[in-house]
PDB file of C-alpha atoms in Angstrom:
ATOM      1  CA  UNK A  21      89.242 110.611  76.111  1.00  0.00           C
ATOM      2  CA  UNK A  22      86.296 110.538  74.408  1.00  0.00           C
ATOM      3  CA  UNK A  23      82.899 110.078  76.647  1.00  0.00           C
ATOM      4  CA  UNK A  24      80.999 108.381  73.706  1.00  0.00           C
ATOM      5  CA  UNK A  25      82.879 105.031  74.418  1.00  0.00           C
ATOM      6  CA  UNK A  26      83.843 102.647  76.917  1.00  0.00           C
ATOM      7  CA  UNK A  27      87.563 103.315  78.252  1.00  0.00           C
ATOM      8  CA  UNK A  28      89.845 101.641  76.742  1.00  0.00           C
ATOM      9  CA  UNK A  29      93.058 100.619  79.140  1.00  0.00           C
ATOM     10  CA  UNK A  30      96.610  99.013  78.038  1.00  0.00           C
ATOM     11  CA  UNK A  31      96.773  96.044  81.062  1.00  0.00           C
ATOM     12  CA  UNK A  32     100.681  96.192  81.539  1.00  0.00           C
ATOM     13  CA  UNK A  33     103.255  93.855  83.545  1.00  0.00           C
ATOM     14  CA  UNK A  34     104.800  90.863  83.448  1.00  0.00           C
ATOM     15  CA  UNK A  35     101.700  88.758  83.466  1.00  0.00           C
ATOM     16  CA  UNK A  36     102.602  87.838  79.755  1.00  0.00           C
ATOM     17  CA  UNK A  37     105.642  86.055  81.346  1.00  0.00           C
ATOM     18  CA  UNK A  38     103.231  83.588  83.871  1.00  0.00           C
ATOM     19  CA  UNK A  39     102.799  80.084  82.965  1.00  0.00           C
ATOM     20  CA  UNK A  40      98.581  81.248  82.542  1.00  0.00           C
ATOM     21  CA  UNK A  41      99.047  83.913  81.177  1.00  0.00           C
ATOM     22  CA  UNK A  42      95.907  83.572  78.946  1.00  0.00           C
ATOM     23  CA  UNK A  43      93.841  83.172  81.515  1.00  0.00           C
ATOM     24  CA  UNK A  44      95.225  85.604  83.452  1.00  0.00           C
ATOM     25  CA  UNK A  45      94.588  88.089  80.721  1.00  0.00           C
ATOM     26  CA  UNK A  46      91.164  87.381  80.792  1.00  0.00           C
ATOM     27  CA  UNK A  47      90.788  87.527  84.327  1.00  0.00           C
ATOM     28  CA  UNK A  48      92.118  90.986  83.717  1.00  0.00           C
ATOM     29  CA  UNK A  49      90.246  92.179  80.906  1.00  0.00           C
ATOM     30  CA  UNK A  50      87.013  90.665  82.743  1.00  0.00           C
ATOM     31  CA  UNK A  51      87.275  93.171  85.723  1.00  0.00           C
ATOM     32  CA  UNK A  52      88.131  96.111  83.501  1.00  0.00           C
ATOM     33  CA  UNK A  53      84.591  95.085  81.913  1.00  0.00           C
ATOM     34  CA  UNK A  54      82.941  95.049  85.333  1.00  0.00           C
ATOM     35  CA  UNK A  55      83.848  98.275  85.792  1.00  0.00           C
ATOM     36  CA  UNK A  56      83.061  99.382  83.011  1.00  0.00           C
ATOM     37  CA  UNK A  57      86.128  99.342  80.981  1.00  0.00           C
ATOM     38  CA  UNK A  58      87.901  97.645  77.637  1.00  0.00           C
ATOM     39  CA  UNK A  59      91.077  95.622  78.842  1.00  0.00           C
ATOM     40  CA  UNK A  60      93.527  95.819  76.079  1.00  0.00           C
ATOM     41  CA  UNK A  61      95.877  92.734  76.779  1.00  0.00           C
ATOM     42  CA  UNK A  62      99.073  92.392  74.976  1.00  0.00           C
ATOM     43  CA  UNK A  63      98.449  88.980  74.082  1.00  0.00           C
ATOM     44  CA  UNK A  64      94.928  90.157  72.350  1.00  0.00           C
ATOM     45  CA  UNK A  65      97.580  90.643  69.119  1.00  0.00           C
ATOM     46  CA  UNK A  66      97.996  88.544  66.734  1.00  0.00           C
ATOM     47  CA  UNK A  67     101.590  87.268  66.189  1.00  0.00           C
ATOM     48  CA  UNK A  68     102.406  85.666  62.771  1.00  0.00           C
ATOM     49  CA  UNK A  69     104.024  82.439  63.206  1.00  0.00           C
ATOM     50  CA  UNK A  70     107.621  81.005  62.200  1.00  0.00           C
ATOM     51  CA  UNK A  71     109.248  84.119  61.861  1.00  0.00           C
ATOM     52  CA  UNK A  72     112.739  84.718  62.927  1.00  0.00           C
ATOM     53  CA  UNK A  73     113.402  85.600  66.470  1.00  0.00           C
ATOM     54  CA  UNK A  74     114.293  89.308  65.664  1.00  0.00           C
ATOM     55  CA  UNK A  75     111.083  89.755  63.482  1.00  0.00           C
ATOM     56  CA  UNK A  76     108.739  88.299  66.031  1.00  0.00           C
ATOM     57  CA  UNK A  77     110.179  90.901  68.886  1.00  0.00           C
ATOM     58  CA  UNK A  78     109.570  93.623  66.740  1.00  0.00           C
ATOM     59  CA  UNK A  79     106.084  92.544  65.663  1.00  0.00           C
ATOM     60  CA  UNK A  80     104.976  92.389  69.402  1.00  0.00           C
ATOM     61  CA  UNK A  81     106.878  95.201  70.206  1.00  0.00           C
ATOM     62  CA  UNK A  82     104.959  97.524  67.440  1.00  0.00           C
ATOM     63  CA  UNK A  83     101.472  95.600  68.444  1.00  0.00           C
ATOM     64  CA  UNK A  84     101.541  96.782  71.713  1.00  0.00           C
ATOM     65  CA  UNK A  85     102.803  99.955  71.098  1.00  0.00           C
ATOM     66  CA  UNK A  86      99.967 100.542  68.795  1.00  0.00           C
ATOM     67  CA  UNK A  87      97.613  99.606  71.510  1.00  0.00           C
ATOM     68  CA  UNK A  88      98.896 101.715  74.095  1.00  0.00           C
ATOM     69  CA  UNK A  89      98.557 104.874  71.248  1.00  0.00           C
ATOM     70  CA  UNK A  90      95.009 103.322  71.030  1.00  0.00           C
ATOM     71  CA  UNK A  91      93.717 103.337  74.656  1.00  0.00           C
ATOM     72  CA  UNK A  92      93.105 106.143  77.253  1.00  0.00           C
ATOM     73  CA  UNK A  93      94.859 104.792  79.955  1.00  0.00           C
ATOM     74  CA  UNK A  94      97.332 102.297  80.952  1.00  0.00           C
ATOM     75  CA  UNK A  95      97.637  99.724  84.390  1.00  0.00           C
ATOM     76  CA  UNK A  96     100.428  98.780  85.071  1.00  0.00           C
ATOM     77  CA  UNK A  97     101.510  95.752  87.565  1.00  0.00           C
ATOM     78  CA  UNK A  98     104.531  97.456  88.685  1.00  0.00           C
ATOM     79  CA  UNK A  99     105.616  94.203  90.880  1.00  0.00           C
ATOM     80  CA  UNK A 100     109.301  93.431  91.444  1.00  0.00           C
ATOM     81  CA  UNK A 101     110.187  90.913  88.746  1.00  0.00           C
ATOM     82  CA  UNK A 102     113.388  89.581  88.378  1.00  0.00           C
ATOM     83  CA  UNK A 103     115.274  91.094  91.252  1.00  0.00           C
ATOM     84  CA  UNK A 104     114.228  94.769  92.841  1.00  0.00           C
ATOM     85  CA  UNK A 105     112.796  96.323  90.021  1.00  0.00           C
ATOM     86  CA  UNK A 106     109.520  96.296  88.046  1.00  0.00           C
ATOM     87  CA  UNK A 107     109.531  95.033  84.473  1.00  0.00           C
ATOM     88  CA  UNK A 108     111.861  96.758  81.965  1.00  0.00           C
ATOM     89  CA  UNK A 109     109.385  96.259  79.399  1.00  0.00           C
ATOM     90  CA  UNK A 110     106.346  97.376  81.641  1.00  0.00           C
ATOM     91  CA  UNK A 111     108.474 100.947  82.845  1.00  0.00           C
ATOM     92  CA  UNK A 112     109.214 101.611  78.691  1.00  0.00           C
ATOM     93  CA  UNK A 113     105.265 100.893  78.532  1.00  0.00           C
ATOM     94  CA  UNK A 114     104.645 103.758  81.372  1.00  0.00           C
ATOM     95  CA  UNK A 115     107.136 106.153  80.300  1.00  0.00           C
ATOM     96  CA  UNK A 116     105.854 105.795  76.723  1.00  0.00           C
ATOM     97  CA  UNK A 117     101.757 106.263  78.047  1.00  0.00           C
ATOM     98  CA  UNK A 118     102.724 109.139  80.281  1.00  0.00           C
ATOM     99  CA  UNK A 119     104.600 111.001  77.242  1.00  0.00           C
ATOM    100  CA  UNK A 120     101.390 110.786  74.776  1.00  0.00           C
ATOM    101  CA  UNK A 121      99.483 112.188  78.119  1.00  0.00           C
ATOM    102  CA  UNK A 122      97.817 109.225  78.801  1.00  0.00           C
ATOM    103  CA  UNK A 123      96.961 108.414  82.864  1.00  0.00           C
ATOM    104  CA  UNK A 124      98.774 105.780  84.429  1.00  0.00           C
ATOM    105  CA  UNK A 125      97.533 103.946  87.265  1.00  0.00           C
ATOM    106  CA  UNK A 126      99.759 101.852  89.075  1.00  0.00           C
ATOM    107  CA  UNK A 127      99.766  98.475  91.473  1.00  0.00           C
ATOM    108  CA  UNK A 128     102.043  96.476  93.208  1.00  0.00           C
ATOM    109  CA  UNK A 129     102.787  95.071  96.657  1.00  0.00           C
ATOM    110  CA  UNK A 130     103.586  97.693  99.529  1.00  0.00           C
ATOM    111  CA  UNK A 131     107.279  96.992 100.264  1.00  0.00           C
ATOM    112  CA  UNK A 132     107.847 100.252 101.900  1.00  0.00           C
ATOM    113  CA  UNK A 133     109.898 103.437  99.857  1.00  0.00           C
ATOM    114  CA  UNK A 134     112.792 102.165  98.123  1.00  0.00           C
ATOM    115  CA  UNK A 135     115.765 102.720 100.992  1.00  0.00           C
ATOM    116  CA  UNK A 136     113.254  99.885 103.206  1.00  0.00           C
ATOM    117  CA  UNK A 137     113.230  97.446  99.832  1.00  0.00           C
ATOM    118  CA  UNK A 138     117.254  97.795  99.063  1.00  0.00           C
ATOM    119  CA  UNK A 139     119.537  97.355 101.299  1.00  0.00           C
ATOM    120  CA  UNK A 140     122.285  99.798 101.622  1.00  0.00           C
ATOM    121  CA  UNK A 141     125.064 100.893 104.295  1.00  0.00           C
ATOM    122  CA  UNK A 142     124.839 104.048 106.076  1.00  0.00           C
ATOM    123  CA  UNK A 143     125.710 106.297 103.211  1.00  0.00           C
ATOM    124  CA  UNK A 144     122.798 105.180 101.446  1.00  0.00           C
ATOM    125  CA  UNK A 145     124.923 103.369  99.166  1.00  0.00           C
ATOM    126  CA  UNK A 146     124.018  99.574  97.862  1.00  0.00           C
ATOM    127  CA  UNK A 147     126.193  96.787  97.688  1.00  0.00           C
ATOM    128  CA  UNK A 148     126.999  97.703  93.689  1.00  0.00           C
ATOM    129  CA  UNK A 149     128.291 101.361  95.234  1.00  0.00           C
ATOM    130  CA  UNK A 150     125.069 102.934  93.791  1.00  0.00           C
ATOM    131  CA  UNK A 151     122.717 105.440  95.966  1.00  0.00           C
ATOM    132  CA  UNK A 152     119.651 104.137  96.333  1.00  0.00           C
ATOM    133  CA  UNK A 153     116.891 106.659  96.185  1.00  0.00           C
ATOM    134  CA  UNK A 154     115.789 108.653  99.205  1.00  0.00           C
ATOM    135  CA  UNK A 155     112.232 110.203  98.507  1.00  0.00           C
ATOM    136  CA  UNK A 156     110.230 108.031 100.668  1.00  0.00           C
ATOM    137  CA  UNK A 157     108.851 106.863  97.223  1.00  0.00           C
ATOM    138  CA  UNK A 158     107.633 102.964  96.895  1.00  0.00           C
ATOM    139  CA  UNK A 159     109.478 102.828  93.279  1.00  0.00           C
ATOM    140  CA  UNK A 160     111.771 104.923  90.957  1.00  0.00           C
ATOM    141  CA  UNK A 161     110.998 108.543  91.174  1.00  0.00           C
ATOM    142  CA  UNK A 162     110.214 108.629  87.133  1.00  0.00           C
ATOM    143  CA  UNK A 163     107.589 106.225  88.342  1.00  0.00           C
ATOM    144  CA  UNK A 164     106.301 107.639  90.906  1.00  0.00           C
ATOM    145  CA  UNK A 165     106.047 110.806  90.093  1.00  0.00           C
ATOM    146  CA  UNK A 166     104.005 110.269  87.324  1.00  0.00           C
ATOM    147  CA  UNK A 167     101.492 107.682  87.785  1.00  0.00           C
ATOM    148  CA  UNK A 168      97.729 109.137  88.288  1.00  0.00           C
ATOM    149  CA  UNK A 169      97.287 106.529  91.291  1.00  0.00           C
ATOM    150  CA  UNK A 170      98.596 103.282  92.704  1.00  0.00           C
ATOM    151  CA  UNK A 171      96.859  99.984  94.349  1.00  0.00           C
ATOM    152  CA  UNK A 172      98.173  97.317  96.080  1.00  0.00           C
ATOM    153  CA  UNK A 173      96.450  94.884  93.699  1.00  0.00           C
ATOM    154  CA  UNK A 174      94.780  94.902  90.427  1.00  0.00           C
ATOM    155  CA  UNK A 175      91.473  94.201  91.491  1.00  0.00           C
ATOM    156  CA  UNK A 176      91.303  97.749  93.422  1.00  0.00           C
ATOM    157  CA  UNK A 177      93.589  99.356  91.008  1.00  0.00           C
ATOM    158  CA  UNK A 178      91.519  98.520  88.388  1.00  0.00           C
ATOM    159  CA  UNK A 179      88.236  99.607  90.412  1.00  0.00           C
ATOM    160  CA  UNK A 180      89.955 102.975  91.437  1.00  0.00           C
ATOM    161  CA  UNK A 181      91.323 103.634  87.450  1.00  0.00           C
ATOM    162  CA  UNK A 182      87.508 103.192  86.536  1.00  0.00           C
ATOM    163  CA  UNK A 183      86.833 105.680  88.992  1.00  0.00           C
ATOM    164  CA  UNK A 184      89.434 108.514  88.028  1.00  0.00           C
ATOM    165  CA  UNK A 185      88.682 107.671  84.452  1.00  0.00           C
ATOM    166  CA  UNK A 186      84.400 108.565  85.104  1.00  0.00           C
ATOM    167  CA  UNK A 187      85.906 111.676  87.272  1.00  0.00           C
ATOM    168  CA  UNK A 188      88.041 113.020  84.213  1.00  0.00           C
ATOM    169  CA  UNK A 189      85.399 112.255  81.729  1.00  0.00           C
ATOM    170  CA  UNK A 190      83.030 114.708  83.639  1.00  0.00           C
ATOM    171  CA  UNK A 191      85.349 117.288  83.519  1.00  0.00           C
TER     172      UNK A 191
END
């Protein structure tokens, strides 16, 4: 990170799914920038219009991968979304921000560790036959293990990223 600049921080999550999405963005990008950061938003991109289905995908897809290369950090809203999981497209976003050594800060509701979210029978087994995860961890141990931080919400995540990013930048 360079100290010369404001911060710049890749706002992931399934917000680009919510009917206000726009707005919800902006929300976003307006508390990074009362703390004193740049909220990169996927939607900030522009997407050319009319293209195939295929094309479009992999226009977004490369936009946002380019800004996550581009920032210094990434937030992540790792909410369930879409059953007991966080966002495919949001973990690919982490995993991809934690390999270029980028800090990840993380928030989502506190459901407990993952055996109190799933249910499972006394094996530890769920009703697919899969073990669910026993680490005491509040998500997927390739998420957990590597996020800088986590919040309950994004206001205070986004409050406590602008303060780890200030502590890193001093040192």
């Amino acid at each position: 990170m360079r100290s010369s600049r404001t911060p710049r921080v890749y706002l992931a999550g399934f917000d680009v799914f919510r009917s206000d999405a726009i707005e919800h963005g902006r929300y976003l990008k307006a508390l990074c920038e009362a703390h004193g950061l740049e909220g990169l938003y996927p939607f900030d991109n522009e997407v050319v219009q009319g293209l195939p289905p295929q094309e479009t995908a992999a226009l977004i897809c490369n936009a946002n991968i380019t800004m996550i290369r581009s920032c210094d950090a990434v937030l992540a809203n790792l909410n369930v979304f879409r059953g007991a999981e966080p966002d495919s497209g949001t973990a690919f976003e982490v995993g991809m921000a934690v390999a270029l050594g980028k800090p990840v800060w993380a928030y989502f509701d506190d459901l407990g560790s993952l055996r109190e979210q799933i249910e499972h029978d006394a094996a530890g087994f769920d009703a697919q036959g899969f073990q669910v995860e026993d680490f005491h961890l509040p998500k997927n141990l390739m998420l957990a293990c590597t996020w800088a931080g986590s919040s309950e919400t994004a206001e205070r995540a986004i409050e406590a990223l602008a303060q780890y990013l200030v502590s890193a930048l001093a040192t």
